Short mmCIF file of C-alpha atoms in Angstrom, two decimals:
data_model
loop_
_atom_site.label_atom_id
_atom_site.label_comp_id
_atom_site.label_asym_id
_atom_site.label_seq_id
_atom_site.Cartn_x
_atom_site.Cartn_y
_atom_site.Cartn_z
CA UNK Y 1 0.00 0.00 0.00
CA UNK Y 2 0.75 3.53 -0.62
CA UNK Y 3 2.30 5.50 2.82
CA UNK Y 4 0.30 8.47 3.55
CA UNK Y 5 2.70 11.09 1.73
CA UNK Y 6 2.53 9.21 -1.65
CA UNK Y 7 -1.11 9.35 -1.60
CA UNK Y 8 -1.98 12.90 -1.03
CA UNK Y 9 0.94 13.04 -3.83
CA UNK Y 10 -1.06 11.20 -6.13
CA UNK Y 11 -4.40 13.18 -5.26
CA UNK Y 12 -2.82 16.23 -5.71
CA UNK Y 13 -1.00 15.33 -8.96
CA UNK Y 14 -4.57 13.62 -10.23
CA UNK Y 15 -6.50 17.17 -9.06
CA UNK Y 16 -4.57 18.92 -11.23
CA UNK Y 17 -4.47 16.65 -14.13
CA UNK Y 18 -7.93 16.50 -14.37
CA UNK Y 19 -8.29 20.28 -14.20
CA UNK Y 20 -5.63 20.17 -17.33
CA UNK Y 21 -7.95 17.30 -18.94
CA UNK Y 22 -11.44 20.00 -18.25
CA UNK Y 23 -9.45 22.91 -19.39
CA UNK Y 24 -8.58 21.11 -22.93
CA UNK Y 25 -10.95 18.78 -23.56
CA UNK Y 26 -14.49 20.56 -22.97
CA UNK Y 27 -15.92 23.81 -23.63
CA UNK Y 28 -17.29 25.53 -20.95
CA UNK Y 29 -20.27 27.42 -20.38
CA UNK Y 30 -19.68 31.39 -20.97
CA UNK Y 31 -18.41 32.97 -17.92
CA UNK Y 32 -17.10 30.03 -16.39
CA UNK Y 33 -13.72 30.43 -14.64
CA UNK Y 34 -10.87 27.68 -15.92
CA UNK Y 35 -7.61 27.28 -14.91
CA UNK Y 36 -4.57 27.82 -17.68
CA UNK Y 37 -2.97 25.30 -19.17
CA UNK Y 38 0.60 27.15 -18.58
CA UNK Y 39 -0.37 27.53 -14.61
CA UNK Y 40 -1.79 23.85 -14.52
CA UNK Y 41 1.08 22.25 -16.47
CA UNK Y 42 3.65 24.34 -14.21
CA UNK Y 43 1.71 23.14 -11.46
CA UNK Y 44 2.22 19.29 -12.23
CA UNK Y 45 5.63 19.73 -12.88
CA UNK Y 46 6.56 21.25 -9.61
CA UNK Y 47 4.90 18.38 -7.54
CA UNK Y 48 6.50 15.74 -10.31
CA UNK Y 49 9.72 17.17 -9.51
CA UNK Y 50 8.84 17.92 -5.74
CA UNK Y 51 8.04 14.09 -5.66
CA UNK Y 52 10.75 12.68 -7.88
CA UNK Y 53 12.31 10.72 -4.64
CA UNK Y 54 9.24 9.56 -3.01
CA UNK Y 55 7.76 8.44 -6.56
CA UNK Y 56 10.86 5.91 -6.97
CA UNK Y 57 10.48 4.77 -4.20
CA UNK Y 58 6.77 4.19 -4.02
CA UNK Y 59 4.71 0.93 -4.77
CA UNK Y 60 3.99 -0.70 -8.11
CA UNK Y 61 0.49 0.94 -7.82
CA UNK Y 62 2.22 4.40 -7.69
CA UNK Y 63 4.27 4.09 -10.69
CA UNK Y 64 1.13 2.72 -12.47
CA UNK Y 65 -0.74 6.09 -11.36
CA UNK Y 66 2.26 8.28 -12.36
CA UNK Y 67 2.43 6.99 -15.50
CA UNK Y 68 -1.29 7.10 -16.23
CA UNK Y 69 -1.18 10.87 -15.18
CA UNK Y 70 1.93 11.50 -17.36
CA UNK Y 71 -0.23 9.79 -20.33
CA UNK Y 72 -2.38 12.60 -20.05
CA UNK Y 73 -0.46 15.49 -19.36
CA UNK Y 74 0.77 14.90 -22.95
CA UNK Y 75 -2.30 14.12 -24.75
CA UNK Y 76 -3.68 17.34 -22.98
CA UNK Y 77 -0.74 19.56 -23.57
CA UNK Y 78 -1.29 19.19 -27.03
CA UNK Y 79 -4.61 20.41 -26.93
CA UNK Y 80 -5.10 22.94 -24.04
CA UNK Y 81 -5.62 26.50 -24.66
CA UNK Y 82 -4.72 29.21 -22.04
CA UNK Y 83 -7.51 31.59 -22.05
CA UNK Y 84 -7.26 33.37 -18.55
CA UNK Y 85 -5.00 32.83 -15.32
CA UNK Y 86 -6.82 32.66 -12.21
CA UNK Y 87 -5.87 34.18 -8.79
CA UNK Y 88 -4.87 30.49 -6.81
CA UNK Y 89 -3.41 31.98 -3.84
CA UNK Y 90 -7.19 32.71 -2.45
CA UNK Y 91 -8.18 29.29 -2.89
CA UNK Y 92 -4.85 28.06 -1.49
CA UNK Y 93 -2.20 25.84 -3.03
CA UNK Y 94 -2.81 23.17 -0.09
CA UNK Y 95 -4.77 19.89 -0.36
CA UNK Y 96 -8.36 21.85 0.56
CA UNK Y 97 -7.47 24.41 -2.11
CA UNK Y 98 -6.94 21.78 -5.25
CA UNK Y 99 -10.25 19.80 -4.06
CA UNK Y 100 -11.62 22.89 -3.74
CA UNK Y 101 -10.83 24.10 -7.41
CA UNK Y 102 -11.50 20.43 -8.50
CA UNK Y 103 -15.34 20.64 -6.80
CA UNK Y 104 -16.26 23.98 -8.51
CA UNK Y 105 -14.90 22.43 -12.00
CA UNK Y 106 -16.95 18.82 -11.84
CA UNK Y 107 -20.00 21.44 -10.51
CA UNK Y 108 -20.08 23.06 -13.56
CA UNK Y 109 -19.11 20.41 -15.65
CA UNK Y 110 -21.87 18.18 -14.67
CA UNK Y 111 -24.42 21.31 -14.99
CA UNK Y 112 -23.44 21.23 -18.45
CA UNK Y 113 -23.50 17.59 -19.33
CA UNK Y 114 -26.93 17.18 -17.47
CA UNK Y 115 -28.29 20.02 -19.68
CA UNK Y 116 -26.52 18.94 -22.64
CA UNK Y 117 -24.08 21.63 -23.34
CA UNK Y 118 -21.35 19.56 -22.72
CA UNK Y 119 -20.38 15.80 -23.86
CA UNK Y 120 -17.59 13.53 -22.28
CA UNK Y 121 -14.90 12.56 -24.27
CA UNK Y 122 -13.29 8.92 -23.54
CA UNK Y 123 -10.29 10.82 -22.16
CA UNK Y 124 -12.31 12.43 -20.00
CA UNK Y 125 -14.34 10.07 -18.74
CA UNK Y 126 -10.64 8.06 -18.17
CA UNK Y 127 -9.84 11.20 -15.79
CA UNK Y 128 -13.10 11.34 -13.78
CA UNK Y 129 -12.67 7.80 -13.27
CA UNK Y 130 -9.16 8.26 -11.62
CA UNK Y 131 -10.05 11.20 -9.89
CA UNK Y 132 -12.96 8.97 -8.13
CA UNK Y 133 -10.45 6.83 -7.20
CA UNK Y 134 -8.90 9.24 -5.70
CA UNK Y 135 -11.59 10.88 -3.71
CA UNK Y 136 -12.28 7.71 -2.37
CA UNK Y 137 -9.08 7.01 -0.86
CA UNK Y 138 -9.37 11.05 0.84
CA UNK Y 139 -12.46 9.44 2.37
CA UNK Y 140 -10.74 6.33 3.88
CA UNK Y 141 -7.60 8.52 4.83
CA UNK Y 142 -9.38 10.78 6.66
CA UNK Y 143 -11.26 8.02 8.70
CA UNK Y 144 -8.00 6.56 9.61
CA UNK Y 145 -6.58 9.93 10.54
CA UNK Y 146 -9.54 10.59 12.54
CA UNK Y 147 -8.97 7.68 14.32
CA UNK Y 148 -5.05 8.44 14.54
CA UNK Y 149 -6.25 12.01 16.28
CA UNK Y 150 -8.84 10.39 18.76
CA UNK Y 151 -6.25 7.88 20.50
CA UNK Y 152 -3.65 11.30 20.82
CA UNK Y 153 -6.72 12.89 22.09
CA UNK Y 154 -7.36 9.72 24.49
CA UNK Y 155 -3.76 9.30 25.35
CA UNK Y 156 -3.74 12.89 26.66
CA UNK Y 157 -6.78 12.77 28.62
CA UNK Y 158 -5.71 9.25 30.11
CA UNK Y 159 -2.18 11.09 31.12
CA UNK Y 160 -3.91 13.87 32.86
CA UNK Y 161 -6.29 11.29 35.04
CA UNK Y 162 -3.12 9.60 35.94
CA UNK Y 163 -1.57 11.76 37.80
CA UNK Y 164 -4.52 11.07 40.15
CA UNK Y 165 -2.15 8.57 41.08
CA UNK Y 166 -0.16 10.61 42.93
CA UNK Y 167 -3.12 11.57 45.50
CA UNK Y 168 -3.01 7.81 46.68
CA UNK Y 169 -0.44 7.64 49.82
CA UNK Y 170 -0.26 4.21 51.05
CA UNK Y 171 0.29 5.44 54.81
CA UNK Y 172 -2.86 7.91 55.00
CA UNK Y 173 -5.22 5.07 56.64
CA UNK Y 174 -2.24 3.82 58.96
CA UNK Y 175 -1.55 7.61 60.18
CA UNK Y 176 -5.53 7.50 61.28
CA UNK Y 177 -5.31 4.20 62.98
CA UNK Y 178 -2.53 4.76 64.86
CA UNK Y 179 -4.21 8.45 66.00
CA UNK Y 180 -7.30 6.58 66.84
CA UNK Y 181 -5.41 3.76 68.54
CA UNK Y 182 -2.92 6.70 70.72
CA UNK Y 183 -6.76 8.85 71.49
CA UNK Y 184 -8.36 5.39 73.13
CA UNK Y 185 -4.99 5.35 75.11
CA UNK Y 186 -5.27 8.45 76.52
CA UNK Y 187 -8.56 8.46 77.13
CA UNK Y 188 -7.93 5.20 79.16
CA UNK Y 189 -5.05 6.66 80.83
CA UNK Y 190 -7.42 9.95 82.11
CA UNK Y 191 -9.61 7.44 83.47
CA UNK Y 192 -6.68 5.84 85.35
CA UNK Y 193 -5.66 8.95 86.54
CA UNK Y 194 -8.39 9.89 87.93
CA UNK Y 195 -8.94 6.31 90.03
CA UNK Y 196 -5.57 7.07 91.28
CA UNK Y 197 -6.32 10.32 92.46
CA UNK Y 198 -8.83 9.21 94.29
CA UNK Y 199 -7.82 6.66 95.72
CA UNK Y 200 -4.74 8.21 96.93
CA UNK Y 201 -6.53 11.34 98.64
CA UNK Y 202 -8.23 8.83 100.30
CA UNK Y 203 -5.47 7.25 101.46
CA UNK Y 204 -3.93 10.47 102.50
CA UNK Y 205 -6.55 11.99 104.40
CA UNK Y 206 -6.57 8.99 106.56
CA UNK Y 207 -2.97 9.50 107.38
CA UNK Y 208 -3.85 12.73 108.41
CA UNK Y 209 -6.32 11.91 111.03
CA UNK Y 210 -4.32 10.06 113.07
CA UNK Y 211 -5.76 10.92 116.57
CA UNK Y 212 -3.56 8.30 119.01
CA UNK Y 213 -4.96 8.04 122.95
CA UNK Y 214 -4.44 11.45 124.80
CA UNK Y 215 -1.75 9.33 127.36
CA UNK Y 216 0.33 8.44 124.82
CA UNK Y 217 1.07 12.06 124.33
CA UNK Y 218 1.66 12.63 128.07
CA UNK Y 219 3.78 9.78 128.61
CA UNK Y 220 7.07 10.47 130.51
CA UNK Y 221 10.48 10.37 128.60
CA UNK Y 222 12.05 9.06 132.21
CA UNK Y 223 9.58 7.36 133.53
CA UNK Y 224 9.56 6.55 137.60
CA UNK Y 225 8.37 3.14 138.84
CA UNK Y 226 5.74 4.54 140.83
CA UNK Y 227 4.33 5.58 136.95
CA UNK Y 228 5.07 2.40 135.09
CA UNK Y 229 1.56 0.63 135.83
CA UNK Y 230 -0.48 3.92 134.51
CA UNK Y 231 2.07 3.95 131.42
CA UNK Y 232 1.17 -0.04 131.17
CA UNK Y 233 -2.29 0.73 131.11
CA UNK Y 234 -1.62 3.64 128.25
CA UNK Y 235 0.46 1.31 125.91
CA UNK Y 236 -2.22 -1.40 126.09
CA UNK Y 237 -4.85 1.55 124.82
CA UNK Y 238 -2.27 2.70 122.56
CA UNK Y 239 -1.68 -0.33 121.08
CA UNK Y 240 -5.77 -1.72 120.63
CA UNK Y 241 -5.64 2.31 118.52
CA UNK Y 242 -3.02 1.96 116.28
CA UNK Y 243 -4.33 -1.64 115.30
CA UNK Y 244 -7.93 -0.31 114.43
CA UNK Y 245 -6.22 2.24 112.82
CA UNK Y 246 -3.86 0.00 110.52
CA UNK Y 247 -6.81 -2.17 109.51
CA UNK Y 248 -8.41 0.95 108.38
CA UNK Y 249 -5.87 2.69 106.72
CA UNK Y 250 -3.51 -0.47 105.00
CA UNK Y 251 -6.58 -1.19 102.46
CA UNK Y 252 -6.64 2.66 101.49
CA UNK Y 253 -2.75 2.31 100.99
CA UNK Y 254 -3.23 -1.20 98.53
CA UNK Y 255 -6.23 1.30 96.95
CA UNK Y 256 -3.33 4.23 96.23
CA UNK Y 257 -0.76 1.84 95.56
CA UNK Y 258 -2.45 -0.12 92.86
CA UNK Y 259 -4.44 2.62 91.32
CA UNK Y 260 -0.70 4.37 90.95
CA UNK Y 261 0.71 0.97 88.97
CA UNK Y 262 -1.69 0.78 87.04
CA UNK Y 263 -1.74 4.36 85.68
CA UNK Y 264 1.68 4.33 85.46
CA UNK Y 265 1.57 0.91 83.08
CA UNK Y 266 -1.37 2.59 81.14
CA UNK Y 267 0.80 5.70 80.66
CA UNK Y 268 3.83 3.84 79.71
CA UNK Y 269 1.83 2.11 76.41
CA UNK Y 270 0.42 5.66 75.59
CA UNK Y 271 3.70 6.94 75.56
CA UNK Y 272 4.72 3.41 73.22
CA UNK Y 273 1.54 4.79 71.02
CA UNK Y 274 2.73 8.32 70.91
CA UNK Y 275 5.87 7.71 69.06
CA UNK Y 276 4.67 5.34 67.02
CA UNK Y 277 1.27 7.77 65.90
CA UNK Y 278 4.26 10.28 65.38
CA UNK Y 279 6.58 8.44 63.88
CA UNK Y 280 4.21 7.21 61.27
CA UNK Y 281 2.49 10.49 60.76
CA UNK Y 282 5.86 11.72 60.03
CA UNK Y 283 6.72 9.80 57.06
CA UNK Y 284 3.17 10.26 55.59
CA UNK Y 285 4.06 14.05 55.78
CA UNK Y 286 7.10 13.33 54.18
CA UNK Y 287 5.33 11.14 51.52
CA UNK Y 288 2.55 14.03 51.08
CA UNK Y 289 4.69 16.50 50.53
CA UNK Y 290 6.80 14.50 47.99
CA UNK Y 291 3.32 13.03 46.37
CA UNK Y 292 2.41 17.08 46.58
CA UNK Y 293 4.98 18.71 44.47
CA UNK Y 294 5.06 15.51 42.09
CA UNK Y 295 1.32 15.14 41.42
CA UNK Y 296 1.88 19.44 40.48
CA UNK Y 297 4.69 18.73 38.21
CA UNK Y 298 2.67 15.79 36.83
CA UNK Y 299 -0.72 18.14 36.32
CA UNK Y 300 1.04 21.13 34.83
CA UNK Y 301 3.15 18.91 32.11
CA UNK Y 302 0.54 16.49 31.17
CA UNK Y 303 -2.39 19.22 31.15
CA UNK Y 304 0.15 21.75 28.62
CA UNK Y 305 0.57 18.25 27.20
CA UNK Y 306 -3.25 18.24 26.81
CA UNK Y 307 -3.86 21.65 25.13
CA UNK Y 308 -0.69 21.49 22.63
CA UNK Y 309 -2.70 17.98 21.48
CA UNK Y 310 -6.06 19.75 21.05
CA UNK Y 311 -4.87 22.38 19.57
CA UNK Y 312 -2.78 20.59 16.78
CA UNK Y 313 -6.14 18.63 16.69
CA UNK Y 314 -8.55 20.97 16.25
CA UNK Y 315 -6.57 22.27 13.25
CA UNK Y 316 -6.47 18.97 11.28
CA UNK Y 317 -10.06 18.39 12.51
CA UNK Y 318 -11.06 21.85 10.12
CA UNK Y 319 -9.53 20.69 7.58
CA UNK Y 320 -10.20 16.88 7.31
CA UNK Y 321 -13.99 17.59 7.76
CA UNK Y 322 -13.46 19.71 4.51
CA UNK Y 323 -11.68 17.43 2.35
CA UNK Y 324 -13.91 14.93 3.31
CA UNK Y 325 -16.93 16.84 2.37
CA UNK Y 326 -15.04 18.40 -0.76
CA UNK Y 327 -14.15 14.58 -1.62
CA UNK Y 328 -17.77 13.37 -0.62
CA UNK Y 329 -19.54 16.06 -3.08
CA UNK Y 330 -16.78 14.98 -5.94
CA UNK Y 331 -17.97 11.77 -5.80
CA UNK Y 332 -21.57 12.59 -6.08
CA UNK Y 333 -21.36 14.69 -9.21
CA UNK Y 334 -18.62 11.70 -10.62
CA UNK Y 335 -21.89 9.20 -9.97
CA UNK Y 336 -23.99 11.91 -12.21
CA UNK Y 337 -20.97 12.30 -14.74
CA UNK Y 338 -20.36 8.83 -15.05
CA UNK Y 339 -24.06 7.55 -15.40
CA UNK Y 340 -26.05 6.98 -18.30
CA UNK Y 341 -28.04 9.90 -19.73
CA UNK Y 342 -31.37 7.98 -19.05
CA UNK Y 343 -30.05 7.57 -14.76
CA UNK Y 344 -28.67 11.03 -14.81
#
């Protein structure tokens, strides 16, 4: 098959053969505007020469369609006429301006046929035939550019979503379990803190009140015998006190003691939870901030990415939609050209 460049070669090169092959072989209704055969045949031998390398090197089916189209750039040089030049640079030397020149030409030339002012020679009709050809290969081109254009159109819109990507950070549900996990600790810890407080208030107010026998506080530092029976007596008192007093105050001590150990414990593990809820949350900041700046850089280049694609897009979208209608109303008057006089 024929690479992309070769054919719009041979579409151009068969547009403006076929204008040559109207210009010389029919005559045209008065007023009509034709082409020159000295701006047509300069024409074809610019893109000949233009497409000298490409031409070698193109398929057997190319050098068939050069050599058909150099078969009648002779027969019509030896006919043409140049009546008139016409201004080309407003219809554009491009693609869209040769089908555009090539439209207005089969227009007229099938008004005239249809009404019987003009007749088809067989040369012509051999032109018409290869312009068709022609057209319809501008139709299937531009379907398979279209298609080219959607998947750039696609791939930039897929690299835009995928920087979404970088919003993802693996860490983000660990950093909130291990802050949940540290809150329940503390919480647990307040409530510890708490039981020990009161416990040990209790325990403390109880040492406060120690109220001992009033003899024990009168009781002589050298003592005579005469005063060891009422000292006797004060002990004994003294010592039935302090052991309603240490059966009172020993469970408030176990109460302060083991409310203290336990907070303590509690406290410890929240401490344990603390550094790792910190440690983790630091290297999901360090992640974010990373995932941050790269998801930016990722946005900004694929999104200019995005535009720059559109843009070129857009363009070749203007002018594929009118070659394809240009080559789309070509074929239509070829079908009228080409049909019998009865089906036209």
């Amino acid at each position: 098959t024929l690479g992309p460049a070769m054919a719009r070669s041979r579409m151009v090169l068969g547009c403006m053969l076929f204008l040559a092959v109207l210009g010389s072989s029919f005559h045209w209704v008065a007023g009509s505007a034709t082409a020159s055969l000295e701006q047509l045949q300069g024409d074809h031998m610019m893109l000949a020469l233009s497409q000298g390398s490409m031409a070698r090197g193109a398929s057997e089916a190319g050098g068939r369609l050069l050599a058909l189209e150099a078969e009648l750039a002779t027969a019509v040089g030896a006919r043409a006429q140049s009546d008139e030049k016409r201004d080309r640079s407003a219809e554009g030397s491009g693609q869209e301006g040769h089908l555009g020149r090539i439209l207005a030409a089969v227009q007229k030339l099938t008004v005239g046929v249809v009404n019987g002012t003009e007749h088809l020679s067989e040369a012509a009709v051999t032109a018409l035939s290869s312009i068709g050809e022609e057209m319809q290969q501008i139709r299937n081109t531009t379907a398979v550019t279209h298609a080219e254009d959607q998947d750039e159109v696609d791939r930039a819109r897929d690299a835009v979503t995928k920087c979404d990507e970088w919003a993802h950070i693996k860490n983000a549900s660990r950093v909130t379990t291990r802050e949940e996990a540290h809150a329940v600790c503390r919480s647990l810890e307040a409530d510890l803190q708490q039981t020990k407080a009161t416990a040990c208030s209790k325990y403390l107010e109880a040492m406060k009140g120690l109220d001992e026998p009033d003899c024990a506080a009168s009781l002589p530092a050298d003592p005579q015998t005469a005063e060891l029976p009422s000292m006797l007596s004060c002990v004994q008192e003294t010592a039935d006190w302090w052991e309603d007093f240490n059966a009172s105050v020993t469970p408030l001590a176990v109460s302060c003691d083991e409310a203290s150990a336990a907070h303590e414990d509690k406290k410890s593990s929240c401490d344990t939870a603390q550094t790792t809820y910190e440690a983790t949350f630091c290297s999901y900041r360090t992640q974010l901030t990373g995932a941050c700046s790269a998801y930016d850089k990722c946005r900004t280049s694929a999104v200019a990415e995005q535009e720059d694609v559109q843009a070129k897009v857009r363009v070749a979208e203007a002018s594929r939609k009118a070659q394809y209608v240009a080559a789309a109303h070509i074929e239509c008057y070829l079908e009228v050209l080409l049909a019998s006089p009865q089906q036209q």
